[in-house]
Coordinates of C-alpha atoms and ligand atoms in Angstrom, one line a residue:
X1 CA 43.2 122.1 -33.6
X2 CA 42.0 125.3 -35.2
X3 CA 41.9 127.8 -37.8
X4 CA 42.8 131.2 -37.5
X5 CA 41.5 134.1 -39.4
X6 CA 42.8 138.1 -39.1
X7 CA 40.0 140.4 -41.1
X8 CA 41.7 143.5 -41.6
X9 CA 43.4 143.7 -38.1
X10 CA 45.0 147.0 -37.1
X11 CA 46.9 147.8 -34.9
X12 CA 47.6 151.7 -33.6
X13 CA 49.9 151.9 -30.5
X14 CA 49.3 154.7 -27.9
X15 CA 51.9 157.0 -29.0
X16 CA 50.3 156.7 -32.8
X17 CA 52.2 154.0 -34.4
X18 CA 50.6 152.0 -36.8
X19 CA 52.4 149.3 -36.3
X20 CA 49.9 146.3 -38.4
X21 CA 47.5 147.9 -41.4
X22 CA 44.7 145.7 -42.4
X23 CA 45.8 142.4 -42.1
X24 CA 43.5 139.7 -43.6
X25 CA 44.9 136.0 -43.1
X26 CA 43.4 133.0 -43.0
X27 CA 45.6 129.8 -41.2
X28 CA 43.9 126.6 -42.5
X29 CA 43.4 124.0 -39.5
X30 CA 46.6 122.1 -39.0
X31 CA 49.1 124.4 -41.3
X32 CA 52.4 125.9 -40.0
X33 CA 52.2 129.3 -41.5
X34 CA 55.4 131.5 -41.5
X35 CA 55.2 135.7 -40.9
X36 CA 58.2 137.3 -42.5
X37 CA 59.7 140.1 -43.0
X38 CA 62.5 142.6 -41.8
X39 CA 62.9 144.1 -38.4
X40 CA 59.7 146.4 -37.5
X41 CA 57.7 145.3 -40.2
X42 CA 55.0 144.5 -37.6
X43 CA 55.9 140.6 -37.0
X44 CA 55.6 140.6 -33.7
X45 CA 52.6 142.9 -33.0
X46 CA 50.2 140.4 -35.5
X47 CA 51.6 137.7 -33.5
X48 CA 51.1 139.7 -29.7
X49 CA 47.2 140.4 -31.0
X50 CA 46.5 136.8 -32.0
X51 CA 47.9 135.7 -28.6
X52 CA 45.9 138.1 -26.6
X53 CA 48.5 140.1 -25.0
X54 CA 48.4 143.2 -27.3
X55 CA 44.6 145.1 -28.2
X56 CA 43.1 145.0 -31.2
X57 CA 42.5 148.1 -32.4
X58 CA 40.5 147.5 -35.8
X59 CA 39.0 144.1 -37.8
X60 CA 37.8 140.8 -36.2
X61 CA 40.1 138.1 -34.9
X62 CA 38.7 134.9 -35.3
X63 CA 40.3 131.3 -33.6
X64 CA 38.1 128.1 -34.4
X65 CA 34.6 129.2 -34.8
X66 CA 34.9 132.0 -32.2
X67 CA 35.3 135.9 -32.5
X68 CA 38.6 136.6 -29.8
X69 CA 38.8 140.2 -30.2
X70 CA 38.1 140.8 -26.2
X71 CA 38.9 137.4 -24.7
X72 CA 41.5 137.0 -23.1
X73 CA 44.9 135.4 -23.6
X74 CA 44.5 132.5 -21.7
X75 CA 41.1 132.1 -22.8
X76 CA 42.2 131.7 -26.5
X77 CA 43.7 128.2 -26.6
X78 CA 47.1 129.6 -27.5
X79 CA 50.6 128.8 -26.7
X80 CA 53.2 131.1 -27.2
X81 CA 57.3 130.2 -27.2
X82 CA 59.2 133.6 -26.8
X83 CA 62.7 133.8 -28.3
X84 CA 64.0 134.5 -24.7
X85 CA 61.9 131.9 -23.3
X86 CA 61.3 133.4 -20.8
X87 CA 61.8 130.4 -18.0
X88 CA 62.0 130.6 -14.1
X89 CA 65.4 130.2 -13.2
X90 CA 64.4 129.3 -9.4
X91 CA 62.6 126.2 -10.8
X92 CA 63.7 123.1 -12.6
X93 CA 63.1 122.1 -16.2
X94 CA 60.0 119.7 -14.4
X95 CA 58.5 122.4 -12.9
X96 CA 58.9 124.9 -15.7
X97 CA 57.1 122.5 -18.0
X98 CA 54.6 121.8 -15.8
X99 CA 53.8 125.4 -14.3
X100 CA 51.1 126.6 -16.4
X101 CA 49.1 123.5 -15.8
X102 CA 49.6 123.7 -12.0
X103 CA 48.3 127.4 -12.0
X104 CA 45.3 126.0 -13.6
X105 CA 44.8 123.8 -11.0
X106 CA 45.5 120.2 -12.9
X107 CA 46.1 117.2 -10.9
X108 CA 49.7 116.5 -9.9
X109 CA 49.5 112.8 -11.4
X110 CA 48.1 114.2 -14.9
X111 CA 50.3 117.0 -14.5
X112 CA 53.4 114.4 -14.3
X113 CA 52.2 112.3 -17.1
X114 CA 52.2 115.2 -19.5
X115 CA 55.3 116.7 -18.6
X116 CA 57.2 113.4 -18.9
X117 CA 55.6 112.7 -22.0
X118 CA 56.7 116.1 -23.6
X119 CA 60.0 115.5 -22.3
X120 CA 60.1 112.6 -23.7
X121 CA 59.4 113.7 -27.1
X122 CA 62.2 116.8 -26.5
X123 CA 65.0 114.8 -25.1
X124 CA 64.8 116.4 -21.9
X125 CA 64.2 113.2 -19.6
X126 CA 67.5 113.2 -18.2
X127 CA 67.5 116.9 -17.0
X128 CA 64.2 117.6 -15.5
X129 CA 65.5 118.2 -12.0
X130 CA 68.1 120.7 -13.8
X131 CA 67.9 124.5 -13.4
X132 CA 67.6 126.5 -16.8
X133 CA 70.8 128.5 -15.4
X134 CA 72.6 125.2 -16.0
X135 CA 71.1 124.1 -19.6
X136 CA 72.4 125.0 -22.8
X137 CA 70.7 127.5 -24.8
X138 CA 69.1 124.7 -27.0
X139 CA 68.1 122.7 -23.8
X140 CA 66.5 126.2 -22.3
X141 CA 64.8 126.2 -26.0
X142 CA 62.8 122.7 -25.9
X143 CA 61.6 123.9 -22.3
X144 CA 60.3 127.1 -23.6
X145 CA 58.4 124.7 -26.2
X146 CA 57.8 122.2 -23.7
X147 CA 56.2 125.1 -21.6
X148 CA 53.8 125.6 -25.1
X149 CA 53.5 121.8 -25.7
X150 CA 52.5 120.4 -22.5
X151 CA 49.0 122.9 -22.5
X152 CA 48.5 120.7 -25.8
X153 CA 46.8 124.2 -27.3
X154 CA 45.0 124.8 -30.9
X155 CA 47.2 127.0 -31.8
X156 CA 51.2 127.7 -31.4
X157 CA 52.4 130.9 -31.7
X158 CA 56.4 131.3 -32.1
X159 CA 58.4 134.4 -32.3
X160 CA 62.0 134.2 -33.6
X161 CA 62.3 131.4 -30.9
X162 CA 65.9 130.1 -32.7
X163 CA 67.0 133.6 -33.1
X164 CA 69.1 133.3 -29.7
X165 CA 71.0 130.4 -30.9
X166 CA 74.0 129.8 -32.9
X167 CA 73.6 129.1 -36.1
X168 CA 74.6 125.2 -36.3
X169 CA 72.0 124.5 -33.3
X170 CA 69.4 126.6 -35.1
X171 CA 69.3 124.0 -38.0
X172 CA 69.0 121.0 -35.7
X173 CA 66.1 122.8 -33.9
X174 CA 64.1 123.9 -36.9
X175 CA 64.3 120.5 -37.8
X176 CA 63.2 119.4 -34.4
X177 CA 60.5 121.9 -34.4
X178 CA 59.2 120.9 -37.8
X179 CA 59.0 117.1 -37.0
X180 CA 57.0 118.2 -33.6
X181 CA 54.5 120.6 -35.3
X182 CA 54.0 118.3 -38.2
X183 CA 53.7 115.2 -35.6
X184 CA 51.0 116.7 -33.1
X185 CA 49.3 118.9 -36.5
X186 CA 48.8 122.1 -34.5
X187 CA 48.1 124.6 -35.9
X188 CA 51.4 127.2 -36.0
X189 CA 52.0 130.5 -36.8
X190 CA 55.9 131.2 -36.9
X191 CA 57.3 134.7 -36.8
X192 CA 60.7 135.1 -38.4
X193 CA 63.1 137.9 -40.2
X194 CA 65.2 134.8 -41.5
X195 CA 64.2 134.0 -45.1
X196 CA 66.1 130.5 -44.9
X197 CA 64.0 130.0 -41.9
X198 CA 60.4 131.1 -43.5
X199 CA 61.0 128.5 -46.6
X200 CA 62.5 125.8 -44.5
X201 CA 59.5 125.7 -42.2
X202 CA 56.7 127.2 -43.6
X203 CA 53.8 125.0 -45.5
X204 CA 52.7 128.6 -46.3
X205 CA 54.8 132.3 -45.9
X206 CA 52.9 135.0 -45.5
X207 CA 55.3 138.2 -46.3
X208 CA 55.4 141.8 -44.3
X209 CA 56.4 145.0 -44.9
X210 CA 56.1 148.2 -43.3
X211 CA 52.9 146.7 -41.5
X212 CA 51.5 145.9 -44.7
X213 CA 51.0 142.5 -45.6
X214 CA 52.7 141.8 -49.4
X215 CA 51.7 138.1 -50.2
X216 CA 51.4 134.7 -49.1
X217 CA 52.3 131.4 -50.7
X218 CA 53.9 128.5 -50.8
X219 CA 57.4 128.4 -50.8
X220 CA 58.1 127.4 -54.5
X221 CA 55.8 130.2 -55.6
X222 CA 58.7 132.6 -53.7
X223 CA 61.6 130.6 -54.5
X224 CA 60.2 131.1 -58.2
X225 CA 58.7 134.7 -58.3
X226 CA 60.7 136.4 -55.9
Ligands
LIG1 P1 58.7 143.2 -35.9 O1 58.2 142.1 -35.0 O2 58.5 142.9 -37.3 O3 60.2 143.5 -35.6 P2 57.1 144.9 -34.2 O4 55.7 144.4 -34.3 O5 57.9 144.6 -33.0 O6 57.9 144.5 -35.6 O7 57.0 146.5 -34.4 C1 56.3 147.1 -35.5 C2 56.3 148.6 -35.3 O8 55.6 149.0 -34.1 C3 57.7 149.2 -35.1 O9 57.7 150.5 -35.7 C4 57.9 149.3 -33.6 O10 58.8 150.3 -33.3 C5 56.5 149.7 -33.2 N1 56.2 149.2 -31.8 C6 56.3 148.0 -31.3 N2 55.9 148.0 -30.0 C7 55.5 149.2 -29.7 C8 54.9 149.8 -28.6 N3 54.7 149.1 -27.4 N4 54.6 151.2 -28.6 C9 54.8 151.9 -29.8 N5 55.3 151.3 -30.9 C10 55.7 150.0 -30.9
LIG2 P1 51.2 130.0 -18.9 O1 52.2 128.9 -19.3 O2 49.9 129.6 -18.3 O3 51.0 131.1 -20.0 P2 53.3 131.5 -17.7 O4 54.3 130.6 -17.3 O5 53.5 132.3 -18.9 O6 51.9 130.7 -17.7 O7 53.0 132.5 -16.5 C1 52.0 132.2 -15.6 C2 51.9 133.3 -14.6 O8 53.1 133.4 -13.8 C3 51.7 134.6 -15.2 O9 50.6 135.2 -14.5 C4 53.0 135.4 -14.8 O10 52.7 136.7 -14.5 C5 53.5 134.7 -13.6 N1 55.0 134.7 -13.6 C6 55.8 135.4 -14.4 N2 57.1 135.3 -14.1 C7 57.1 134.5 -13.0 C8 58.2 134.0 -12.2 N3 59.5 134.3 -12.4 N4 57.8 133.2 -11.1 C9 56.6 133.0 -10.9 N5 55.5 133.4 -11.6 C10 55.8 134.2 -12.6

């Protein structure tokens, strides 16, 4: 596990954007914090620089007790689940779990163990020799966090990964995802433009707008000062 800090982090695309302004953050070891806000508001960039695949262009990015600015993604001890979860069709749900481990040269018998363990705890078990063209969209979802899981990270990083589903199946995941995160205590940062979502999940919300962060608190404190 491991906290994450963002001291005034910038971010100024090539074509002169400025997509994040001086975002100072602080994710306390163990705390599932929520990024909100509407569409272009600069969600997804914070979340691309913490993960490594987007440049830093000002402040100091720190995970655990280590400066990240210039290491690189799979360096950082991060796990990201993409809302289009990005799986390989050509593989099975066993295989898709387990991928990132094999590329990192893990043993197959460890590998095993960890994927059916992560299965376990998704409900996937009975469809690890499935393809994800032949899953359901919430199915292809717990692979996607499997995918995250099974690395067993400090950090999870999550953007809009319900958004894709309708909005019955959304609930039952949230909750899913909530008793996961809470169960294993990684540390999670969650980007979402669903209010509902943000004070549903979030031990903390941290509110954006127009790159500019507004506040961060506890959900009661929004509920109650809107
Ligand atoms: P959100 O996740 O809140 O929807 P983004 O972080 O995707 O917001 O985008 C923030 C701003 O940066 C938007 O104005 C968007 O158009 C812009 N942006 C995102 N990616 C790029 C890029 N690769 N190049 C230039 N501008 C970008
Ligand atoms: P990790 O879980 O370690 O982050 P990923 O599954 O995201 O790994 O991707 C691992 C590597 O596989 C990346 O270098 C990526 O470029 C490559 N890759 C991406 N798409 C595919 C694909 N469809 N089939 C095989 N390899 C892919």
């Amino acid at each position: 596990m491991a906290e994450v800090a963002l001291a005034e982090i910038g971010k100024r695309y090539a074509d002169g954007t400025r997509a994040v302004e001086s975002l100072s953050l602080q994710v306390a070891d163990g705390e599932f914090l929520v990024l909100v806000g509407p569409s272009g508001c600069g969600k997804s960039t914070a979340l691309r620089m913490i993960a490594g695949l987007e440049d830093i262009s000002e402040g100091t990015l720190h995970i655990g007790d280590r400066v990240v600015n210039s290491v690189p993604s799979r360096d950082r001890d991060v796990a990201m689940v993409f809302q289009s979860y990005a799986l390989y069709p050509h593989l099975d749900v066993f295989d898709n779990i387990g991928f990132g481990l094999r590329l990192r040269g893990m043993r197959r018998d460890d590998i095993a163990s960890r994927v059916n363990r992560v299965a376990a705890t998704l409900g996937l078990t009975e469809h690890l020799r499935r393809r994800p063209g032949s899953l359901s969209g919430g199915q292809r979802q717990r692979v996607a966090m499997g995918r995250a899981m099974v690395r067993e990270p400090a950090v999870y990083l999550m953007d809009e990964p319900l958004s894709n589903l309708d909005a019955k199946l959304r609930v039952q995941m949230r909750a899913e995802i909530a008793r996961i995160t809470r169960r294993t205590g990684v540390t999670t940062i969650y980007v979402t433009h669903d209010q509902t979502e943000a004070m549903t999940l979030g031990d903390r919300v941290a509110v954006m707008r127009k790159g500019v962060l507004q506040q961060v608190a506890v959900p009661q404190e929004l509920y109650d000062n809107p």
